[in-house]
Short mmCIF file of C-alpha atoms in Angstrom, two decimals:
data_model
loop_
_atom_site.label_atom_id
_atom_site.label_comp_id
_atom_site.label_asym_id
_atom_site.label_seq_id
_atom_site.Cartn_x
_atom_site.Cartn_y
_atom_site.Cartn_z
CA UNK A 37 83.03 164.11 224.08
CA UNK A 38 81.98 167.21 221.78
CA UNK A 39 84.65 169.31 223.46
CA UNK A 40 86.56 171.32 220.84
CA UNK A 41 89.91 171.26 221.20
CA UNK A 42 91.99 174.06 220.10
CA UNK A 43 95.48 173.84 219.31
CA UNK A 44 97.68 176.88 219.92
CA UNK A 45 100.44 176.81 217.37
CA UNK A 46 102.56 178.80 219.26
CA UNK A 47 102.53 176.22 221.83
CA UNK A 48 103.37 173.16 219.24
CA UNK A 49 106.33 175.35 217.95
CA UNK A 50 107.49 176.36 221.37
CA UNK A 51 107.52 172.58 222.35
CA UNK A 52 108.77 171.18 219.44
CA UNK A 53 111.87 173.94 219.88
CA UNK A 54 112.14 172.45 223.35
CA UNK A 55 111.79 168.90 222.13
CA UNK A 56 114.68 169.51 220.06
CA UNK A 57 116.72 171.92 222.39
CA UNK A 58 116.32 169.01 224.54
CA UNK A 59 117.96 166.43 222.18
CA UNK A 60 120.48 168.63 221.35
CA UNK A 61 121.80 169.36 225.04
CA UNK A 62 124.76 167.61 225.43
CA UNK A 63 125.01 164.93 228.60
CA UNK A 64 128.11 163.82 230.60
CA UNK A 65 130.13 160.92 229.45
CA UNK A 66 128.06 158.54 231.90
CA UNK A 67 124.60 159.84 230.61
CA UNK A 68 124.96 159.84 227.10
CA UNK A 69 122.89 156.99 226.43
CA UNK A 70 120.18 157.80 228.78
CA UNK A 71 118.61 160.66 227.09
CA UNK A 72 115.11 160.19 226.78
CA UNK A 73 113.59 160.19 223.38
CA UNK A 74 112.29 163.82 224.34
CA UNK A 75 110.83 164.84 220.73
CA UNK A 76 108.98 161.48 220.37
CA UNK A 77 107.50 162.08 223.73
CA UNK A 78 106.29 165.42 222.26
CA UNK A 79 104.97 164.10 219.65
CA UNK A 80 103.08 161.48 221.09
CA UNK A 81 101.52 164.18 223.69
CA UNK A 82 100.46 166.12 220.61
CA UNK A 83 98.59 163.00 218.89
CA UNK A 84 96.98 162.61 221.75
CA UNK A 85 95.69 165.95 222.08
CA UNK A 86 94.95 166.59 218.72
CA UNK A 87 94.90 163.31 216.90
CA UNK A 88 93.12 164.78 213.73
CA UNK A 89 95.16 167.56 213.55
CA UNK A 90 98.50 165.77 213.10
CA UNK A 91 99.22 163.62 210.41
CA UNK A 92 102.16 161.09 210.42
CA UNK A 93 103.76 163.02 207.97
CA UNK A 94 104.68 165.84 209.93
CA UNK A 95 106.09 163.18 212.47
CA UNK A 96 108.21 161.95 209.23
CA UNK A 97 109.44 165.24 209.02
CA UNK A 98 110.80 166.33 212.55
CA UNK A 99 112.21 162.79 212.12
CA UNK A 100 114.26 163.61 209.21
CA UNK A 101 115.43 166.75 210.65
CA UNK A 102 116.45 164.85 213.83
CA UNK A 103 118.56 162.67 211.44
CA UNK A 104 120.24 165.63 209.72
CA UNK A 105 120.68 166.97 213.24
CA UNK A 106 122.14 163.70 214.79
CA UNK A 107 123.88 162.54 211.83
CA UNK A 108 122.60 159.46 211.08
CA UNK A 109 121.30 157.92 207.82
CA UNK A 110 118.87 159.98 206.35
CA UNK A 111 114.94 158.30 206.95
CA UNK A 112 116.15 156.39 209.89
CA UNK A 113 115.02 158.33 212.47
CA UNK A 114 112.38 159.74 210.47
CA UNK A 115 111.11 155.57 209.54
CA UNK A 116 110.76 154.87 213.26
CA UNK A 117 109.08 157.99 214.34
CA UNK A 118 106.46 157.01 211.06
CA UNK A 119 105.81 153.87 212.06
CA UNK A 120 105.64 154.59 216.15
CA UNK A 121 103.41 157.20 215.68
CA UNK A 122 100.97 155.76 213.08
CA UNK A 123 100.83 153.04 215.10
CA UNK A 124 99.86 155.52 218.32
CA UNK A 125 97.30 157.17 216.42
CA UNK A 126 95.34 154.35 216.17
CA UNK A 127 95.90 153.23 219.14
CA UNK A 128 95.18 156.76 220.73
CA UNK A 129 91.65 156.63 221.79
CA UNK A 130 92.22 153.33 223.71
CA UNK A 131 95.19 154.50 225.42
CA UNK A 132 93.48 157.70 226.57
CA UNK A 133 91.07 156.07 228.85
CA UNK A 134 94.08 154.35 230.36
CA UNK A 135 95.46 155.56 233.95
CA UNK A 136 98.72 156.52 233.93
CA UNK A 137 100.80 153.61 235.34
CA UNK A 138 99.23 152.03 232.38
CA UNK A 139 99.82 154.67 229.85
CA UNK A 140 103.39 154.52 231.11
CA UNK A 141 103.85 151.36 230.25
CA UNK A 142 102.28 151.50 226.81
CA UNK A 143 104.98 154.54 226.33
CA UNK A 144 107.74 152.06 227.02
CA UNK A 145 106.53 149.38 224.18
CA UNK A 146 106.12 152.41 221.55
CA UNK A 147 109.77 154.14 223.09
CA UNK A 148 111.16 149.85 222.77
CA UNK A 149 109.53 149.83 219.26
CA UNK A 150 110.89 152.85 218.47
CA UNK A 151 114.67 152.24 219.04
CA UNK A 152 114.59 148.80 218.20
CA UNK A 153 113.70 149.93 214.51
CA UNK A 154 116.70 151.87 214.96
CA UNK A 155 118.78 149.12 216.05
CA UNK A 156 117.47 147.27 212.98
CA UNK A 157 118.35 149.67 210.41
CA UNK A 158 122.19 150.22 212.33
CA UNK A 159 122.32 146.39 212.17
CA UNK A 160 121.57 146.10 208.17
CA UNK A 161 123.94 148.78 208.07
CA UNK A 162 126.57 147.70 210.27
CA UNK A 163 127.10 149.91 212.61
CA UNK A 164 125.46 148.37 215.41
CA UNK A 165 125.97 150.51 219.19
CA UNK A 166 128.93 148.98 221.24
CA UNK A 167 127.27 148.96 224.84
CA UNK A 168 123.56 147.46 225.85
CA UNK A 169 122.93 150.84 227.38
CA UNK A 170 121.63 151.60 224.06
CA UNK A 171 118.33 150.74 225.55
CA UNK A 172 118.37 152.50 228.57
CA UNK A 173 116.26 155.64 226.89
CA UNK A 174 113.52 153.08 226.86
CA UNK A 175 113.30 153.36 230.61
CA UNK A 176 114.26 156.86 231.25
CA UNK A 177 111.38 157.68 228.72
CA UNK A 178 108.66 156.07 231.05
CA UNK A 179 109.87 157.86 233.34
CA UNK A 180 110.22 161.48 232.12
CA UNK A 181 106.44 160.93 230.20
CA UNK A 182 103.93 162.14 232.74
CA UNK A 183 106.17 165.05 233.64
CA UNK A 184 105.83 166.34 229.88
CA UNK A 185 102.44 165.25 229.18
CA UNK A 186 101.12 167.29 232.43
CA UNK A 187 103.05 170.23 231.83
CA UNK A 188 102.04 170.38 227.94
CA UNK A 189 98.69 169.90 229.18
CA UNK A 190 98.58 172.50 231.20
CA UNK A 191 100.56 174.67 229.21
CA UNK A 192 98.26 174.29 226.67
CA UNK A 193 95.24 174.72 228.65
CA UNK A 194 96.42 177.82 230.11
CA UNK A 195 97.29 179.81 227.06
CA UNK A 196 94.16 178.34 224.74
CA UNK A 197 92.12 180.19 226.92
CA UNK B 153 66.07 164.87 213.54
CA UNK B 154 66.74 164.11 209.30
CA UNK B 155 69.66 167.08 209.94
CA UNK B 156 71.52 165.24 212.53
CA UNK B 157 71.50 161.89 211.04
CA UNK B 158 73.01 163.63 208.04
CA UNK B 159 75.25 165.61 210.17
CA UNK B 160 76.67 162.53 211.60
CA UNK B 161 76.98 160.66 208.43
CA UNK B 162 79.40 163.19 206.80
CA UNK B 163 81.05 163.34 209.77
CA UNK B 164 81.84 160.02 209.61
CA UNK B 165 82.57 160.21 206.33
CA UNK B 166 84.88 162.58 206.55
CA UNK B 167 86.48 160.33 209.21
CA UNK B 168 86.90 157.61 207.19
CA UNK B 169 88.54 159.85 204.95
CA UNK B 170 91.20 160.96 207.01
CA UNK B 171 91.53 157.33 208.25
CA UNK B 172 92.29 156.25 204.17
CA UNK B 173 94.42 159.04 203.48
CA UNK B 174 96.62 158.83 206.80
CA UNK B 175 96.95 155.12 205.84
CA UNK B 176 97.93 155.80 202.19
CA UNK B 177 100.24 158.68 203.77
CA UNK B 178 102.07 155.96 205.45
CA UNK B 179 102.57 154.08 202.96
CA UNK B 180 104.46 155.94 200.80
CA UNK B 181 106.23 158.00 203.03
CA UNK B 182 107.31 153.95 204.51
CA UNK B 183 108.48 153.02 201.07
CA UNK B 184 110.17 156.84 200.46
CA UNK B 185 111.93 156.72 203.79
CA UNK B 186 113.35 153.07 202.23
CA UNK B 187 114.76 154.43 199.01
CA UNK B 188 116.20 157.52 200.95
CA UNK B 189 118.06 154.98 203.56
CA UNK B 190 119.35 152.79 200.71
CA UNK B 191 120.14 156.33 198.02
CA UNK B 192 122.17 157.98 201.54
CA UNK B 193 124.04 154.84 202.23
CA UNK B 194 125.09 153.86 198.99
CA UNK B 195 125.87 157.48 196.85
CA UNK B 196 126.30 160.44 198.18
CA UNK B 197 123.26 161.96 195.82
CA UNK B 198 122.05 163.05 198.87
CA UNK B 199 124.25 165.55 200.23
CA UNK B 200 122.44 168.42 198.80
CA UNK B 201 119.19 167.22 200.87
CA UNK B 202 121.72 166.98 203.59
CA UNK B 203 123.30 170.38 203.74
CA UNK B 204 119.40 171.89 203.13
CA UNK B 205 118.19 170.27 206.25
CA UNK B 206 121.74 171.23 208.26
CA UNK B 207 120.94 174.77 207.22
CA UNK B 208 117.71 174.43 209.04
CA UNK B 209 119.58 173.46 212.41
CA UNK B 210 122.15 175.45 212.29
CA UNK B 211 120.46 178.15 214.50
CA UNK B 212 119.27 175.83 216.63
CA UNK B 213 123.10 174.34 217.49
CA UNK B 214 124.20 177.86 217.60
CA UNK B 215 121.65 178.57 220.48
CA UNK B 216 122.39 175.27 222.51
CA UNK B 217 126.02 176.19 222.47
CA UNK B 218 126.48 179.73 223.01
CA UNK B 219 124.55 179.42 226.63
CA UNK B 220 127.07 176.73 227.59
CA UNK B 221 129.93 178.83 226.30
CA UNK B 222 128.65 181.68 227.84
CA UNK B 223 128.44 179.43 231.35
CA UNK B 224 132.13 177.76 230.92
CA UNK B 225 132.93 181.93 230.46
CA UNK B 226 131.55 183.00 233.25
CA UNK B 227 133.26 180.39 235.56
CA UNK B 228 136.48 181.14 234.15
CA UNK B 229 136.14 184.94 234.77
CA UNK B 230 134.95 184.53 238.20
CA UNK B 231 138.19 182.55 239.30
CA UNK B 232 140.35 183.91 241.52
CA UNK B 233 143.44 186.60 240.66
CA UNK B 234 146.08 183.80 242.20
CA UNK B 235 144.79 181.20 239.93
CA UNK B 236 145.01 183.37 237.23
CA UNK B 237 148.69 184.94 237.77
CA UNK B 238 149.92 181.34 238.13
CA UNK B 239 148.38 180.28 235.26
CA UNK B 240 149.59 183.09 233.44
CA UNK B 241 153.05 181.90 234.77
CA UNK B 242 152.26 178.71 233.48
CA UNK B 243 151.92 180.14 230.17
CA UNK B 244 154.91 182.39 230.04
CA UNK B 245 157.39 179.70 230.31
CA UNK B 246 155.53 177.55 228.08
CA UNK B 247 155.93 180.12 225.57
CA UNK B 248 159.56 180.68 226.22
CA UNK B 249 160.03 176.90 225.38
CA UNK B 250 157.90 177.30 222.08
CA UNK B 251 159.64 179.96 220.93
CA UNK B 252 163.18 178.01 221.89
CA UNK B 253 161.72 175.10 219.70
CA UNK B 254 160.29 177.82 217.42
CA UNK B 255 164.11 178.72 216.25
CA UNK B 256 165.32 175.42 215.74
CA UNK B 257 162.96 174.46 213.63
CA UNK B 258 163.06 177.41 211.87
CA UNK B 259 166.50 176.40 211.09
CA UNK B 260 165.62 172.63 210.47
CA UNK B 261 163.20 174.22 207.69
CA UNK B 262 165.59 176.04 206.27
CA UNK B 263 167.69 172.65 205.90
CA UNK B 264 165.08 170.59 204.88
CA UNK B 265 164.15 173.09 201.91
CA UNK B 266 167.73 173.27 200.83
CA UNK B 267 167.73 169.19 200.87
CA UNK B 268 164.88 168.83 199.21
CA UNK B 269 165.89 171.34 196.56
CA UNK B 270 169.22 169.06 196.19
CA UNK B 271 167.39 166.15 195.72
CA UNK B 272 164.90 167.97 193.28
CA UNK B 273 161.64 167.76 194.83
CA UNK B 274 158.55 169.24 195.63
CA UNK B 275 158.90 171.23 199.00
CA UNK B 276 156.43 170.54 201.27
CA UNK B 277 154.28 173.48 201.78
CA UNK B 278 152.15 173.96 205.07
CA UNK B 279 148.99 174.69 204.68
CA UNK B 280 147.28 177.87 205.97
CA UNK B 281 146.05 176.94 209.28
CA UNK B 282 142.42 178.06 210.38
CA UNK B 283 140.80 178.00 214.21
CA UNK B 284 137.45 176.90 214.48
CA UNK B 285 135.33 175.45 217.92
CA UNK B 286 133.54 172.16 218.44
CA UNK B 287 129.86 172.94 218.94
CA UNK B 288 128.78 171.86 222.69
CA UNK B 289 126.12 169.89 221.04
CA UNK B 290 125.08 166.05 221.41
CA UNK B 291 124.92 163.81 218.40
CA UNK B 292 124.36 159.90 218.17
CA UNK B 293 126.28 158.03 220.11
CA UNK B 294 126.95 155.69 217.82
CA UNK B 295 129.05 157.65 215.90
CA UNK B 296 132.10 159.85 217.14
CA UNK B 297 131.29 163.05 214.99
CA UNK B 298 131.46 166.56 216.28
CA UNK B 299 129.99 169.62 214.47
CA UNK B 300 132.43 173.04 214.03
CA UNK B 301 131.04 176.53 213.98
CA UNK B 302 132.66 177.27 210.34
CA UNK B 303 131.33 176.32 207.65
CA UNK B 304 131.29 176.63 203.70
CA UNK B 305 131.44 180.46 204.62
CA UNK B 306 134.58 180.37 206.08
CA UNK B 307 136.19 178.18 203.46
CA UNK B 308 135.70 174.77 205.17
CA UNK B 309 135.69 171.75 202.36
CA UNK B 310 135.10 168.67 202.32
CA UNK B 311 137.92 165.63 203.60
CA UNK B 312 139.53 169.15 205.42
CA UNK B 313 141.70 167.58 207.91
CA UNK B 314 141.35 168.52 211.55
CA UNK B 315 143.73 168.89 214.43
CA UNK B 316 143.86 170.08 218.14
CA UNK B 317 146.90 170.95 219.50
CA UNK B 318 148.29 167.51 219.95
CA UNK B 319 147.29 165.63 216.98
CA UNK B 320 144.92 164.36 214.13
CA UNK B 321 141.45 164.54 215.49
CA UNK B 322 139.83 163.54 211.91
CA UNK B 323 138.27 165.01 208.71
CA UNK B 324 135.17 166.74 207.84
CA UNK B 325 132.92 164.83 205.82
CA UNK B 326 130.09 167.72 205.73
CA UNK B 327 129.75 171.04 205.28
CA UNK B 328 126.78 173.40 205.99
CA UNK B 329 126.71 176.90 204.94
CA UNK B 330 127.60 177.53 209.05
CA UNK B 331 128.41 174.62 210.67
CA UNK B 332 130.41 171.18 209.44
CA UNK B 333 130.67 168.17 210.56
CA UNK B 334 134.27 166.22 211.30
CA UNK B 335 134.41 162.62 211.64
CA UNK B 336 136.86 161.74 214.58
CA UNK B 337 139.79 158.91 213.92
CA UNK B 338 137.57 156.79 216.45
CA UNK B 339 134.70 156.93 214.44
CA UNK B 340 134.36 153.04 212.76
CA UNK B 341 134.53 154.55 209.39
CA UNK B 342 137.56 156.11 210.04
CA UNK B 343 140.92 155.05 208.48
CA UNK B 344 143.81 157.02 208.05
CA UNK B 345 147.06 156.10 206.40
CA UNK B 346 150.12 156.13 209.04
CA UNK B 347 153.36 155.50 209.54
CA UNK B 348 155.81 154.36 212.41
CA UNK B 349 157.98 157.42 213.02
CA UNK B 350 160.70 155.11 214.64
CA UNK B 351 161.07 152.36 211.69
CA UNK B 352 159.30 154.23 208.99
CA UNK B 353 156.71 151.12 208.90
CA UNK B 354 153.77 151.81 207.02
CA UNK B 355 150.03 150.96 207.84
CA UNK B 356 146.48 151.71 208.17
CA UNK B 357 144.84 153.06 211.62
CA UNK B 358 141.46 152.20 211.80
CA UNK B 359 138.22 153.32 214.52
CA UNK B 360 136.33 150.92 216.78
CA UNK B 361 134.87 153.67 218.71
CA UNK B 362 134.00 156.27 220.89
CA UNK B 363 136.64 155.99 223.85
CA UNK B 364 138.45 152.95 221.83
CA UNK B 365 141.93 152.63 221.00
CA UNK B 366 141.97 152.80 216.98
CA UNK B 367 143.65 149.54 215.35
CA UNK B 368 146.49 148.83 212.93
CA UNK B 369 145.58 146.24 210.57
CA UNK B 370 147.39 144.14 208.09
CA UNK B 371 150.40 144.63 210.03
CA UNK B 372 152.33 141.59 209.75
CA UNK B 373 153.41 139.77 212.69
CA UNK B 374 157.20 139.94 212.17
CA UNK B 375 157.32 143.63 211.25
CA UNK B 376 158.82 145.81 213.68
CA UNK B 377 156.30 147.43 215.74
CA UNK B 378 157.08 148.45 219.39
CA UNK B 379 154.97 149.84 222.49
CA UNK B 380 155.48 153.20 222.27
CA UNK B 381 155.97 153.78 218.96
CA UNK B 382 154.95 157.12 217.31
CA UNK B 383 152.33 156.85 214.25
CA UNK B 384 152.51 160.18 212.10
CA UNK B 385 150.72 160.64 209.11
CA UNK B 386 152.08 159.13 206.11
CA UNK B 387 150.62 161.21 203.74
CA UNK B 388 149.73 158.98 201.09
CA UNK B 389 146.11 158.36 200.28
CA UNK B 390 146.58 162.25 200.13
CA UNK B 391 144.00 163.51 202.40
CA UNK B 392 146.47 164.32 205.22
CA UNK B 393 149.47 166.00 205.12
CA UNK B 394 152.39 164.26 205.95
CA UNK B 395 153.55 164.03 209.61
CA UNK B 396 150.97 165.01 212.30
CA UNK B 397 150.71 162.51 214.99
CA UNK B 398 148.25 160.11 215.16
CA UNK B 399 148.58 158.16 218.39
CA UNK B 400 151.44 156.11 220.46
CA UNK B 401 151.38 152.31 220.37
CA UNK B 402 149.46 151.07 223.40
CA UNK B 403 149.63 147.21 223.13
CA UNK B 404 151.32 144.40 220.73
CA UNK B 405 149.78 140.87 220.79
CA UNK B 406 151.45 138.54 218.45
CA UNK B 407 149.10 135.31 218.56
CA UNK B 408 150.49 132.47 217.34
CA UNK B 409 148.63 130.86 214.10
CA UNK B 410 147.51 134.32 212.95
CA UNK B 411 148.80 136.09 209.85
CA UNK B 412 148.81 139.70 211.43
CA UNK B 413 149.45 141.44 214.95
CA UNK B 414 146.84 142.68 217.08
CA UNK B 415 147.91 146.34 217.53
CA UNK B 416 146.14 148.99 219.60
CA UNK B 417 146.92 152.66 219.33
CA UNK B 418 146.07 155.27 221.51
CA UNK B 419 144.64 158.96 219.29
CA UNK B 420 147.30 161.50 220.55
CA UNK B 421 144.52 163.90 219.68
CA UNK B 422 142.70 164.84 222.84
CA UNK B 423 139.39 163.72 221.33
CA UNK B 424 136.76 164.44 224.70
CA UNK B 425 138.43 167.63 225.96
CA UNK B 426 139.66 169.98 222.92
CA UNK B 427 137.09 172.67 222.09
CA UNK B 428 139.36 174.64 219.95
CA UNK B 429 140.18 172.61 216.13
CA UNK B 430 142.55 173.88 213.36
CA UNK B 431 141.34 173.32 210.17
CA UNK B 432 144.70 172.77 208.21
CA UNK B 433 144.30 174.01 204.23
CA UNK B 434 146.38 172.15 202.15
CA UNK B 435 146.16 174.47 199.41
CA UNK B 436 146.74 171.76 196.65
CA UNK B 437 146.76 174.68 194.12
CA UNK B 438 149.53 176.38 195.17
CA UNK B 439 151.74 173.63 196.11
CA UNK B 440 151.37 172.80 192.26
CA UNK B 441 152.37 176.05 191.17
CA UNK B 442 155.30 176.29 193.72
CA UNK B 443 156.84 173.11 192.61
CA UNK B 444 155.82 173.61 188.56
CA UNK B 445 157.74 176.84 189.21
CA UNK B 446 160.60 174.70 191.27
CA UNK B 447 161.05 172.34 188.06
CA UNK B 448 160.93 175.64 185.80
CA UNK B 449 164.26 176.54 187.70
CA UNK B 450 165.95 173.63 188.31
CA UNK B 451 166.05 172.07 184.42
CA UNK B 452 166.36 175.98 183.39
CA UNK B 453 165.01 174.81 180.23
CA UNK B 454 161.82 175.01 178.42
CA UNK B 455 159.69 172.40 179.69
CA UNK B 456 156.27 171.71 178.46
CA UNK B 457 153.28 171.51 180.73
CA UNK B 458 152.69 168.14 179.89
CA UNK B 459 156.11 166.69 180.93
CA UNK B 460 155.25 168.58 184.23
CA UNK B 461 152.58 167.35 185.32
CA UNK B 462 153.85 164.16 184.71
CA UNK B 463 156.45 164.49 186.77
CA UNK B 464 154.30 165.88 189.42
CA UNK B 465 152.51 162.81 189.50
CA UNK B 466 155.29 160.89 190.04
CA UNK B 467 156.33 163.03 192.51
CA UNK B 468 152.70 162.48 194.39
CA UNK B 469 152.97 158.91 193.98
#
């Protein structure tokens, strides 16, 4: 319980780079709307490493970039990833003594929460997405999560030493 | 023992503090992202916050796309020498066409300036013409947007209209001090003034999409509108210029009981596979001074600035 964790910021800023490499690589035609949410998965590994390190304000903040980078209305992005993440840092120390089919499924109601705040704020906008596979990141999430949060993990393990 | 309990209680303390001001962080960063939504959706206050925050991401487009480019390169320079020589083939004879069509209409410009000199107007000048590349970068998929490698730098403004080789791909509605951003004519917020190059008939080409056919609306249902019609530009609204091609007419439903025509267009653009834009400059300025200086000649009498520019709005109109 009393382990310290250490936090190598090189590591954060190399992943967050990736994280948004990531949602920045473009997809074929057919995969467009199945890219993961890869920089909310990021972040979520990182509250859960570090919960009192990270605040929800610096998950506010790669949000808004991600809007400026996507596009989109400015404090859309950044709204969801606010209220997702708040909500998974309370929820962090619960979800921690979870095993992983479980934790993956937890990912996929915070991933569904996540774009469905989205949706909401397209809808009151109008400019709501033409084809249902507008949810299919929601899945694809799930299953990309225990890939990052291992190799993080280890990652960070590795080079805090 | 009296050291622990201590220890532990500003501990917790101290959690409880981090617990009230994550919660109060929250808050107002909920309410702030609100007002932002609602200020970036209603004005365009916000642009300045915009471009800041685009500046920050530039780098990070740049270095997503140049590895793809650099890919797409190397496949191209590792293709065989018969590909190549027919391709370069290809090209030759395309280019002997061009420059056939080149000369006439050279010539037909030559007419058209000495007509429109008859009849007294303002010759249409084309703009300087500037290449730039679509970024191989993903955006939303909700909206059809690309992002360009030029940017405030290189002269790019905003409403700039864009074209590939074949037609109107869209406008930019954002410039960075590298990149901008162009919104394609299949974007939902796109509309663009047209016109039926076969009956002159003049309408309004809307989006509905990535990989939809834009619409014509308020066409009525007796007007004469035919599969296969070509839409151009019509120039007025004046954020085009007049007579790039828009799209062909793909399908005319006339539904009884309904005031307009159902009219699907197809973009002529080629929206998913051009990488290399022109960024047309209408250079507004000098198009004044040409025809203030056309007028000057033509009444070879003193005319006052005022009566000018009144004329020039006319002329616009």
């Amino acid at each position: 319980m009393n382990e310290i964790k250490r936090i190598n910021y090189i590591i954060l800023f190399l992943s967050l780079l990736l994280g948004f490499f990531l949602e920045l690589l473009p997809a074929p035609t057919w995969a467009v709307w199945l890219k993961p949410e890869w920089l909310l998965l990021i972040i979520f590994f990182w509250i859960l490493h570090t919960p009192s390190k990270l605040n929800v304000g610096f998950a506010w903040l790669l949000g808004l970039l991600l809007d400026a980078m996507k596009g989109a209305l400015l404090g859309e992005h950044a709204l969801a990833m606010l209220i997702v993440s708040f909500l998974f840092l309370k929820l962090h120390r619960r979800f921690k003594l979870y095993p992983m089919w479980q934790q993956c499924g937890f990912i996929f109601l915070f991933v569904l929460l996540y774009q469905f705040i989205i949706f909401l704020i397209q809808g009151i906008i109008g400019q709501l997405p033409q084809s249902n596979l507008y949810w299919g990141p929601t899945l694809t999430s799930l299953i990309f999560w225990p890939w990052i949060y291992i190799l993080l993990r280890d990652w960070n393990n590795k080079f805090s030493k | 023992m009296n050291q622990s309990i201590s220890l532990a209680n500003e501990e917790r303390a101290l959690l409880f503090k981090h617990k009230a001001a994550t919660a109060w962080r929250f808050v107002i960063l909920f309410l702030f992202s609100i007002i932002l939504m609602m200020y970036d959706h209603r004005s365009h206050q916000t642009e300045k916050l915009r471009t800041s925050l685009t500046t920050v991401i530039a780098p990070l487009q740049f270095s997503v796309s140049k590895p793809i480019e650099i890919l797409e390169w190397l496949k191209s320079s590792f293709s065989s020498h018969q590909k190549l020589a027919e391709e370069n083939t290809n090209l030759k004879s395309q280019l002997l066409l061009q420059r056939a069509e080149m000369q006439k209409s050279i010539s037909l410009q030559k007419e058209n300036k000495q007509l429109r000199a008859l009849l007294r107007s303002s010759s249409t000048i084309e703009g300087s013409v500037k290449v730039a590349q679509i970024l191989a970068v993903s955006l939303d998929p909700f909206l059809s947007q690309v992002v360009l490698d030029k940017g405030k730098k290189y002269g790019v403004y905003l409403g700039q209209p864009v074209l590939d080789s074949t037609g109107l791909m869209g406008q930019v509605i954002q410039v960075g001090v590298l990149t901008s951003r162009v919104m394609l004519v299949t974007d939902s917020r796109s509309a663009i003034p047209v016109q039926d190059s076969r009956t002159g008939i003049r309408a309004i080409a809307i989006g509905s999409g990535t990989n939809r056919p834009l619409m014509l609306i308020n066409v009525p249902q007796t007007s004469d509108v035919q599969v296969g019609d070509e839409l151009i530009t019509s120039g007025l609204g004046l954020n085009f210029p007049v007579g790039y091609p828009v799209g062909i007419i793909q399908k005319v439903q006339n539904r009884p009981g309904q005031h307009f025509a159902t009219i699907l267009v197809k973009p002529s653009a080629n929206l998913e596979k051009s990488r290399q834009v022109l960024l047309v400059n209408e250079n507004t300025e000098a198009e004044y001074d040409e025809a203030k200086q056309q007028l000057k000649d033509i009444s070879k009498e003193k005319v006052n600035e005022e009566t000018i520019r009144r004329s020039l709005g006319n002329m616009h109109l």
